[in-house]
PDB file of C-alpha atoms and ligand atoms in Angstrom:
ATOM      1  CA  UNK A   1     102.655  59.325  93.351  1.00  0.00           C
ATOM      2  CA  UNK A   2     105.976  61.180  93.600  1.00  0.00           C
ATOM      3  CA  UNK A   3     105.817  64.269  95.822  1.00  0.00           C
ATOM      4  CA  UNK A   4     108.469  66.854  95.529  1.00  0.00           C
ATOM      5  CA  UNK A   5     108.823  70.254  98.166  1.00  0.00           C
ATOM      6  CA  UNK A   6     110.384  73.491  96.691  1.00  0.00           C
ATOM      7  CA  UNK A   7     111.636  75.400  99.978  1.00  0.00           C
ATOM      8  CA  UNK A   8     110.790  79.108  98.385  1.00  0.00           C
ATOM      9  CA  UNK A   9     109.530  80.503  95.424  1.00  0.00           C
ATOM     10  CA  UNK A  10     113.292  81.595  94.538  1.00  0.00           C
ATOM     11  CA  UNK A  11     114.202  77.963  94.664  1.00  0.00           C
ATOM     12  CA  UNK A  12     111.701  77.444  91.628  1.00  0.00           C
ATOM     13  CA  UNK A  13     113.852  75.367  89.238  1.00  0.00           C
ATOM     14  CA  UNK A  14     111.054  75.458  86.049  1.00  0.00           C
ATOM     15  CA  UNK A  15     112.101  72.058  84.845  1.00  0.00           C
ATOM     16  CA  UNK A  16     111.250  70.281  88.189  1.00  0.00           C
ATOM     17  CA  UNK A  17     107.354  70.993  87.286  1.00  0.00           C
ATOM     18  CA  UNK A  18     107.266  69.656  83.780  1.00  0.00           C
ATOM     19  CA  UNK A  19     104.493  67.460  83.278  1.00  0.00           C
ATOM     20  CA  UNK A  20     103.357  67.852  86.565  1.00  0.00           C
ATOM     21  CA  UNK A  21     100.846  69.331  88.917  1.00  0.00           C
ATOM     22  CA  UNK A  22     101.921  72.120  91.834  1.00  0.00           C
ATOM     23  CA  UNK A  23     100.397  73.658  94.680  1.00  0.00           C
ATOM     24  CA  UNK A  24     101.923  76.839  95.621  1.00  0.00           C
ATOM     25  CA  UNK A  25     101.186  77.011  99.516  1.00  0.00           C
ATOM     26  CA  UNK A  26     101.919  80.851 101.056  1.00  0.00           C
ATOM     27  CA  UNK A  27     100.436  80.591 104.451  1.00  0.00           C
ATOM     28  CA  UNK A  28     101.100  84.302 105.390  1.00  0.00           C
ATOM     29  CA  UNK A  29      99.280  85.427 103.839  1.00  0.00           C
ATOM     30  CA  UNK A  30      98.697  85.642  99.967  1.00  0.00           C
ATOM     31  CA  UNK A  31      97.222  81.948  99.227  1.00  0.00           C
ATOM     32  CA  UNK A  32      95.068  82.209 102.399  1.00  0.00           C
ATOM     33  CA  UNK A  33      93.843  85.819 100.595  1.00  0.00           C
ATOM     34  CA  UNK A  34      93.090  84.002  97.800  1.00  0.00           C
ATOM     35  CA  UNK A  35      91.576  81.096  98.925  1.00  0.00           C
ATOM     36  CA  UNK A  36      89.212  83.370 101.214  1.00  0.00           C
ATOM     37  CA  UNK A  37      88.799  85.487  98.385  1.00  0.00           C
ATOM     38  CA  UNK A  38      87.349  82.868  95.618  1.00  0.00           C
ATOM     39  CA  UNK A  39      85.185  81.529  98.375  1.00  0.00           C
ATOM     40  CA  UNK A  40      83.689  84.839  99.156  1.00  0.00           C
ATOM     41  CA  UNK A  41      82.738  85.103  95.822  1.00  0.00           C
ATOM     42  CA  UNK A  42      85.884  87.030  94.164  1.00  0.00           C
ATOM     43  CA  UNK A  43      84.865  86.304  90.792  1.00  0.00           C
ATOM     44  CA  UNK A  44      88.882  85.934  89.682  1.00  0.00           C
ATOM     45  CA  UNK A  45      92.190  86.927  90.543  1.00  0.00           C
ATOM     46  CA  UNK A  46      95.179  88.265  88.668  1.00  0.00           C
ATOM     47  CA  UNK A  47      98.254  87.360  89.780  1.00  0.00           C
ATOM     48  CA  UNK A  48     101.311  89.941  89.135  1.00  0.00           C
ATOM     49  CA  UNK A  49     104.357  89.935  90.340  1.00  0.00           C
ATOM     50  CA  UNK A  50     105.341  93.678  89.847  1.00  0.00           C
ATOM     51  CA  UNK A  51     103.142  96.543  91.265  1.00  0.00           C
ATOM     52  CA  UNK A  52     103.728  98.665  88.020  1.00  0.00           C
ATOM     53  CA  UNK A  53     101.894  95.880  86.268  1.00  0.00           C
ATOM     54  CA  UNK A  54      98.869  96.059  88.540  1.00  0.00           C
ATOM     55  CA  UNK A  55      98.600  99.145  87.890  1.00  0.00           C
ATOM     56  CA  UNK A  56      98.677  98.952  84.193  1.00  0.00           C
ATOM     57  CA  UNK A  57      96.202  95.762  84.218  1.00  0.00           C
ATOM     58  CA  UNK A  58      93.924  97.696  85.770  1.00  0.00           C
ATOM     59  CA  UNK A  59      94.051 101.173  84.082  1.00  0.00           C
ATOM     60  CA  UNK A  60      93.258  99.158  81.324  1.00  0.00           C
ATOM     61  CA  UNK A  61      90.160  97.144  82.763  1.00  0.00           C
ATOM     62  CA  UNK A  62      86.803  98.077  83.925  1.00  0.00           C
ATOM     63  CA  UNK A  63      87.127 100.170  87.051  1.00  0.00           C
ATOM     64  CA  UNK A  64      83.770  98.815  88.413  1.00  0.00           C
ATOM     65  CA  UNK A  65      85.179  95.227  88.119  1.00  0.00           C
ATOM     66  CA  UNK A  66      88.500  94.935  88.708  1.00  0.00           C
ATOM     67  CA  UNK A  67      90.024  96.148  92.305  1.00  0.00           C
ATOM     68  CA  UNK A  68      94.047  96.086  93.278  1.00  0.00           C
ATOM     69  CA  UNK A  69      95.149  93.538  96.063  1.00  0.00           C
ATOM     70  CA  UNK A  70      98.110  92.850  97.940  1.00  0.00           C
ATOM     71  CA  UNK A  71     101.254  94.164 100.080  1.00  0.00           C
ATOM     72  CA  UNK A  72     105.026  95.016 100.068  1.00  0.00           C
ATOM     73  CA  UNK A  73     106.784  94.426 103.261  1.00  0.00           C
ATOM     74  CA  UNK A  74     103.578  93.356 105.004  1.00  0.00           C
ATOM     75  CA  UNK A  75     101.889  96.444 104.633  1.00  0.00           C
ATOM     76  CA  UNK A  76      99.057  97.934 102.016  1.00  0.00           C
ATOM     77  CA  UNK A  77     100.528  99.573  98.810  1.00  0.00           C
ATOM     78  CA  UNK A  78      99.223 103.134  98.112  1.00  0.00           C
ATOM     79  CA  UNK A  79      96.726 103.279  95.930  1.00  0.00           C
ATOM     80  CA  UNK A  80      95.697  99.831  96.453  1.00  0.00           C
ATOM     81  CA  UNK A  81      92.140  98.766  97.058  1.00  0.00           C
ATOM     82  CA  UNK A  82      93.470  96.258  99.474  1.00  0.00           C
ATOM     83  CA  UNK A  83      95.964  94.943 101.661  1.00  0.00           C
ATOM     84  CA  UNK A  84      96.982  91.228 102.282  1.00  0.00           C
ATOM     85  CA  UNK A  85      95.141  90.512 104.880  1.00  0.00           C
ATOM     86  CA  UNK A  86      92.320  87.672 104.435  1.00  0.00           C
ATOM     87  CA  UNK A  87      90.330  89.375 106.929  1.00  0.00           C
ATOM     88  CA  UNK A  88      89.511  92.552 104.401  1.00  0.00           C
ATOM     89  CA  UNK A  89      88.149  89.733 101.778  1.00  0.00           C
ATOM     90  CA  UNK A  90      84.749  89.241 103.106  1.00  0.00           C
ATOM     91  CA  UNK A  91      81.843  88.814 100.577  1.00  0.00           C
ATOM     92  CA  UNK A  92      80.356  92.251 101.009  1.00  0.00           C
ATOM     93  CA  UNK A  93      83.890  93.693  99.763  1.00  0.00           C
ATOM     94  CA  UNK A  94      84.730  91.096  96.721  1.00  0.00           C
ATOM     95  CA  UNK A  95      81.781  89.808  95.413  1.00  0.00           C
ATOM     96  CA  UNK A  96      81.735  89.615  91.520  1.00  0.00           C
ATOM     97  CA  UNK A  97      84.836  91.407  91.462  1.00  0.00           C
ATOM     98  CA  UNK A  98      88.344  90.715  89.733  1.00  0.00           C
ATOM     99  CA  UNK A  99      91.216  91.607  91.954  1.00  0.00           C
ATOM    100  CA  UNK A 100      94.632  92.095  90.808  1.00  0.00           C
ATOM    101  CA  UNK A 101      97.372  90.817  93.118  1.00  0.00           C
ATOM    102  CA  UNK A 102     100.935  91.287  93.835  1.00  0.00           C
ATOM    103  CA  UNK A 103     102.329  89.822  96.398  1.00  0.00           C
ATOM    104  CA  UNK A 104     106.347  89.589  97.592  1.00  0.00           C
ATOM    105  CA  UNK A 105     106.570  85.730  97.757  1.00  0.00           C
ATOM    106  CA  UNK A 106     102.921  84.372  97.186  1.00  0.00           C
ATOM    107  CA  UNK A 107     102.467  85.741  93.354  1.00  0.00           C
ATOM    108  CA  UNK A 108     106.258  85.520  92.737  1.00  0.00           C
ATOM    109  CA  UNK A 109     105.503  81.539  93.934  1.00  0.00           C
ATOM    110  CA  UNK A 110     102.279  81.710  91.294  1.00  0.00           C
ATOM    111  CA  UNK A 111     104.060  82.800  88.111  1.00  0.00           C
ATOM    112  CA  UNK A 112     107.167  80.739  88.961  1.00  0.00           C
ATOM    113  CA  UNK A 113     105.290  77.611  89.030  1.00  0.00           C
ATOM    114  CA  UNK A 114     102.836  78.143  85.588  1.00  0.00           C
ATOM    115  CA  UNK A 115     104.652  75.884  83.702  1.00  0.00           C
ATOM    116  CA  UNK A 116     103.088  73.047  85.638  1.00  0.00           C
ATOM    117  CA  UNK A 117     100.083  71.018  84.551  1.00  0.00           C
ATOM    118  CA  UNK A 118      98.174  71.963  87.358  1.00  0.00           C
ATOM    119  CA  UNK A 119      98.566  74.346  89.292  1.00  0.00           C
ATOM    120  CA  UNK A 120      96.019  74.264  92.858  1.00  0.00           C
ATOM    121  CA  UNK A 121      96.255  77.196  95.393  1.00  0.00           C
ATOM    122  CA  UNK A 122      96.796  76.239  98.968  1.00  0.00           C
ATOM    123  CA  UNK A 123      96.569  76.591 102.526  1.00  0.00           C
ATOM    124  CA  UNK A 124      95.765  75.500 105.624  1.00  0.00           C
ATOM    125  CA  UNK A 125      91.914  76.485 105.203  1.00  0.00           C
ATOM    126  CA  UNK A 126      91.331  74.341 102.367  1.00  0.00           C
ATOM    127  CA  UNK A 127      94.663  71.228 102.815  1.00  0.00           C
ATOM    128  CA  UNK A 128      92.323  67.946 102.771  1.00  0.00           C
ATOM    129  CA  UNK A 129      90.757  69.686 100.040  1.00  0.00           C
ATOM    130  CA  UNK A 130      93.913  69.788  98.133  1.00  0.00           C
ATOM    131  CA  UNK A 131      94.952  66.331  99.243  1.00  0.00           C
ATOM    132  CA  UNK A 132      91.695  64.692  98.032  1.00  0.00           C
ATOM    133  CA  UNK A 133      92.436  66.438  94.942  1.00  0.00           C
ATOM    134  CA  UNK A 134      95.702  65.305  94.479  1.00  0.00           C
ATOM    135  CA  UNK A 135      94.848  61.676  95.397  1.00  0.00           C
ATOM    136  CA  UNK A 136      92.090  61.618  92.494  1.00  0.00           C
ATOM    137  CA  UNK A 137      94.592  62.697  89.840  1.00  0.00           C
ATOM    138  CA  UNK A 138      97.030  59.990  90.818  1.00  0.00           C
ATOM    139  CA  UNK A 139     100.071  62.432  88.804  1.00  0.00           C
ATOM    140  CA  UNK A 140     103.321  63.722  90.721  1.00  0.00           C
ATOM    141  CA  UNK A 141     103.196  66.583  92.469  1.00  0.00           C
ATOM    142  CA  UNK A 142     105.405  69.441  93.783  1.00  0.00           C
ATOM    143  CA  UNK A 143     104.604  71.466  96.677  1.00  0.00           C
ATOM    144  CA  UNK A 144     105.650  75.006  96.121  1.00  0.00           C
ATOM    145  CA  UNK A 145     106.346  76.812  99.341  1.00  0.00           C
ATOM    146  CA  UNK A 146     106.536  80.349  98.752  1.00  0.00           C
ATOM    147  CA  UNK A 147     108.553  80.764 101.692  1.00  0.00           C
ATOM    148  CA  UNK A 148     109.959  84.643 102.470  1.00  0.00           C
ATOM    149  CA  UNK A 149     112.437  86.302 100.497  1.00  0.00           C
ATOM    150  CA  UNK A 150     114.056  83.310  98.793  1.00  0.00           C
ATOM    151  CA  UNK A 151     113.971  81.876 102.509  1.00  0.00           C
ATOM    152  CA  UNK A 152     112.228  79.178 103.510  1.00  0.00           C
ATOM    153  CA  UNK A 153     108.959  79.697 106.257  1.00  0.00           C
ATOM    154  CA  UNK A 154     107.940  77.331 108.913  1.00  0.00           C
ATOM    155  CA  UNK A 155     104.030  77.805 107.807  1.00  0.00           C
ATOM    156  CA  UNK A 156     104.248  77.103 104.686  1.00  0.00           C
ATOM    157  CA  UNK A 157     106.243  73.966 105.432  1.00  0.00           C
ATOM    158  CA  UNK A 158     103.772  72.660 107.835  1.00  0.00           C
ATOM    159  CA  UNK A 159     101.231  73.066 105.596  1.00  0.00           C
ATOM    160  CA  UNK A 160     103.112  70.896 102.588  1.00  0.00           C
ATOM    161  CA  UNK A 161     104.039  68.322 106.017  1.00  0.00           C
ATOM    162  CA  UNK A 162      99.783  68.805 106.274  1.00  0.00           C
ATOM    163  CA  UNK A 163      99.202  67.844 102.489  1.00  0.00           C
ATOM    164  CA  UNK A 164     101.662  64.966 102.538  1.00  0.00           C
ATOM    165  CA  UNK A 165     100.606  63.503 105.468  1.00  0.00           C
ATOM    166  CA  UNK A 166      96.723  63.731 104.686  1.00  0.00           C
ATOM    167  CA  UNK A 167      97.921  61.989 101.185  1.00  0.00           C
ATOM    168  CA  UNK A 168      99.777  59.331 103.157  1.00  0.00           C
ATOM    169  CA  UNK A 169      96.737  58.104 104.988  1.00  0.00           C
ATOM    170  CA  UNK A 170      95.002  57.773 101.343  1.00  0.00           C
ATOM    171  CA  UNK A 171      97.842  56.364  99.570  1.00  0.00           C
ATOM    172  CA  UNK A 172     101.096  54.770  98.564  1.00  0.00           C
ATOM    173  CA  UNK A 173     102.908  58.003  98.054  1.00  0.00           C
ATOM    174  CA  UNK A 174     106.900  58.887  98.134  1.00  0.00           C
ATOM    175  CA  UNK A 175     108.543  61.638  98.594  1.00  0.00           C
ATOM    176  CA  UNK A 176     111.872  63.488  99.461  1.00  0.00           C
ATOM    177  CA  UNK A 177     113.813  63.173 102.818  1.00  0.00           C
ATOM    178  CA  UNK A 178     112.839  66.962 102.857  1.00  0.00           C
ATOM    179  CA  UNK A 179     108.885  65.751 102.322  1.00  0.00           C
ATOM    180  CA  UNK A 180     109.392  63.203 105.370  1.00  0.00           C
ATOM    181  CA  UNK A 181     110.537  65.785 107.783  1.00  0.00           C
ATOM    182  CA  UNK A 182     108.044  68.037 106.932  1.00  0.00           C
ATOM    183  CA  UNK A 183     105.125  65.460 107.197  1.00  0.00           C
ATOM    184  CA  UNK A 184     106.768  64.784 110.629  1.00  0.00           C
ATOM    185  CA  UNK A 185     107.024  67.941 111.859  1.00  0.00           C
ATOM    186  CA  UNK A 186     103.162  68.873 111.021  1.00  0.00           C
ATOM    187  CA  UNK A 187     102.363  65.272 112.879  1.00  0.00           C
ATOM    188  CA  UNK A 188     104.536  66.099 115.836  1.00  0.00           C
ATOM    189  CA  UNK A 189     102.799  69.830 115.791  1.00  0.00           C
ATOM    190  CA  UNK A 190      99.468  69.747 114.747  1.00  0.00           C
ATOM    191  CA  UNK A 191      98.155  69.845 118.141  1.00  0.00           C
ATOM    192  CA  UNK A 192      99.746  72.914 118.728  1.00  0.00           C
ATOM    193  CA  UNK A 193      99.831  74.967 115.257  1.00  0.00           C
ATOM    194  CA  UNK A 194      99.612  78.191 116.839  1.00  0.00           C
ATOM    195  CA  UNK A 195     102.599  78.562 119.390  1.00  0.00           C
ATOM    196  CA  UNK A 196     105.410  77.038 116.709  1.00  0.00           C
ATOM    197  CA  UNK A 197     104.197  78.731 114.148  1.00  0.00           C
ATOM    198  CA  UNK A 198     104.840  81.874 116.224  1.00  0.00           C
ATOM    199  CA  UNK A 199     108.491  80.688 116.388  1.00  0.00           C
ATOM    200  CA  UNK A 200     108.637  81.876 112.306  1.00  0.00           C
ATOM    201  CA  UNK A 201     110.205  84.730 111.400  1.00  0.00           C
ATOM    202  CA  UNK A 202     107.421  85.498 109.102  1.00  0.00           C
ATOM    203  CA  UNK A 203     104.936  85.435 111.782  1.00  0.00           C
ATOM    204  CA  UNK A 204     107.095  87.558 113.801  1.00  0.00           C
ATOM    205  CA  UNK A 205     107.151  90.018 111.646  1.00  0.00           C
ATOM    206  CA  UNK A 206     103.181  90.269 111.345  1.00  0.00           C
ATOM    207  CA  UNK A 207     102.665  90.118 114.392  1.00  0.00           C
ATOM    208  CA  UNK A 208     104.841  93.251 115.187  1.00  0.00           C
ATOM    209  CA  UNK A 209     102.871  95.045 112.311  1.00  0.00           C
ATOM    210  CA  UNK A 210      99.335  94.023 114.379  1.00  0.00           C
ATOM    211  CA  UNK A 211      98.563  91.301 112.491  1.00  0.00           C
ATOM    212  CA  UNK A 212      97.707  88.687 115.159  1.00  0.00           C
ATOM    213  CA  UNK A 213      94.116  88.260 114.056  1.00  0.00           C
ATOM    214  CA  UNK A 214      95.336  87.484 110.887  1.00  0.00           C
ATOM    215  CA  UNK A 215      97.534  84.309 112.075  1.00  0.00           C
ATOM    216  CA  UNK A 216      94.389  83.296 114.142  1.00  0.00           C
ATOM    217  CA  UNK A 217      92.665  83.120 111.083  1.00  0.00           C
ATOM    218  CA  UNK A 218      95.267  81.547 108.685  1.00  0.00           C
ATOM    219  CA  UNK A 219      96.412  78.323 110.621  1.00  0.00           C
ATOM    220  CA  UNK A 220      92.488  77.384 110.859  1.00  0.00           C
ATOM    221  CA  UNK A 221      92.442  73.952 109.605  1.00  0.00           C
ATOM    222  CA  UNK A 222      90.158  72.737 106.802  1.00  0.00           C
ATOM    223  CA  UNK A 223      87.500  75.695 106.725  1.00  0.00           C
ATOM    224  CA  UNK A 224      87.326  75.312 102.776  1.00  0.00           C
ATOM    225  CA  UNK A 225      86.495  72.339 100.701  1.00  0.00           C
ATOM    226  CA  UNK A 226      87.095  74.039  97.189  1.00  0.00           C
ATOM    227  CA  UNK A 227      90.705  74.669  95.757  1.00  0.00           C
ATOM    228  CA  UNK A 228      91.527  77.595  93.614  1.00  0.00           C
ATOM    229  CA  UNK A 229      93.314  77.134  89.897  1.00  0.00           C
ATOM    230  CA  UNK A 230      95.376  78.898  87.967  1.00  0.00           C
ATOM    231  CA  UNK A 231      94.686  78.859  83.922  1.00  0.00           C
ATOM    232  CA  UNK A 232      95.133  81.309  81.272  1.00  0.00           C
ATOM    233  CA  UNK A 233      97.077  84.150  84.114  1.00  0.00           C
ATOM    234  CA  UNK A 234      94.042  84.278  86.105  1.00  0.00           C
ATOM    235  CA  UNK A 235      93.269  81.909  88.925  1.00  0.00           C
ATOM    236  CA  UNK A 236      89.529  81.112  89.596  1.00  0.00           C
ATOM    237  CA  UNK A 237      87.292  78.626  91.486  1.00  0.00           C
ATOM    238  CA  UNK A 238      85.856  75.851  89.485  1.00  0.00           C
TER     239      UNK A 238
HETATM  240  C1  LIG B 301     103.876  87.305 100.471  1.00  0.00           C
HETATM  241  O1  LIG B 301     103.411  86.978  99.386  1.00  0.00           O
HETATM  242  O2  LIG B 301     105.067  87.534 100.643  1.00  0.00           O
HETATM  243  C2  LIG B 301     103.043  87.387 101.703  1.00  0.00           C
HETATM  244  O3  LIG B 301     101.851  86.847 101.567  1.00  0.00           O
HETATM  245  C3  LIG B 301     103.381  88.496 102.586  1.00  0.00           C
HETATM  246  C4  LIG B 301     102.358  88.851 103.623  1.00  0.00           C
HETATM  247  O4  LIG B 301     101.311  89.349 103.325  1.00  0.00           O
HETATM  248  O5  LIG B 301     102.595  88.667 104.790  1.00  0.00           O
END
């Protein structure tokens, strides 16, 4: 098994993920919204990459149903149901509903990457899950990173280093020099998540906006054992 790492969603070069499968990995925060999300009982999620579109999707749907998620800069967009923060996405809030999502990075990562076979959601909540996954399909693989503004983020790449070094244990797997730093420098920090990931820009950022609780809850390790899809523009659990 071949796995490949793109460093942001910007770097998306379509032909790398022919006739493969992709995980798009967006730490902080939008694959960590979605993974909660699904799990809480979200019963599907819309990915969009323009907040115009959201809109549209959902003056069009059933107002009951369908609910608009996500962020610019960080923060909530007005008129949105909800922000990006995983913590909002409990089951009380999302249950049987059908959230539409734009996100600056995490959906951008999502639509770049549909022309995959697969294509799994990830994050650190749910990474063996997505590395057992991976390992019973046996294809080649490329880890999206949705990284920030066509830059690439520390999380994200821990969490591919995460996913490649689970596989590693399972497996005969290669990958690029760029997959064997990464799988070193989740090995060399996975003790100590929290403090280096606060080193990321990204992080930074959230936590100046009061985020902190959010971060707490991202980097948790393995909460999940189910991994979201994405099929037919709409991502679901199966
Ligand atoms: C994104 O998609 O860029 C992020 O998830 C941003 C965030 O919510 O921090």
């Amino acid at each position: 098994m071949f796995i490949d790492i793109i460093p942001s969603a910007k770097d998306i070069i379509e032909s790398k993920l022919i006739h493969k499968n992709a995980v798009v990995i967006d730490v902080l925060r939008a694959t960590s919204v979605i993974v909660t999300a699904l799990y809480h009982g979200a019963k599907a999620i819309i990915p969009v990459r323009e907040v115009g579109e959201a809109f549209s999707i959902y003056q069009k749907g059933s107002t009951d149903e369908y609910r608009l998620s996500g962020e610019r800069k960080g923060l909530p967009i007005p008129g949105f149901h909800f922000g990006n923060s995983p913590l909002e996405y409990t089951k009380k809030a999302v249950e049987n509903k059908t959230l539409i999502l734009t996100t600056t990075n995490g959906t951008q990562g999502i639509k770049g990457a549909e022309k995959s076979d697969t294509l799994y959601i990830g994050s650190f909540l749910n990474g063996k899950a997505v590395a057992n996954q991976l390992l019973e399909e046996e294809k080649d693989v490329v880890l999206v990173c949705a990284g920030t503004n066509g830059i690439f983020s520390l999380e994200d790449g821990l969490c591919a280093g995460k996913i490649i070094s689970s596989l590693n244990q399972l497996t005969s797997i290669k990958t690029t020099d760029f997959g064997v730093a990464l799988q070193a420098l989740y090995e060399g920090h996975k003790n100590s998540l929290l403090p280096f990931i606060q080193q990321g820009a990204h992080c930074r950022y959230l936590i100046e906006q009061g985020f902190q609780s959010d971060i707490l809850y991202c980097i948790q390790e393995d909460l999940y054992d189910r991994i979201p899809v994405y099929k037919n523009n709409k991502i679901i659990l199966p």
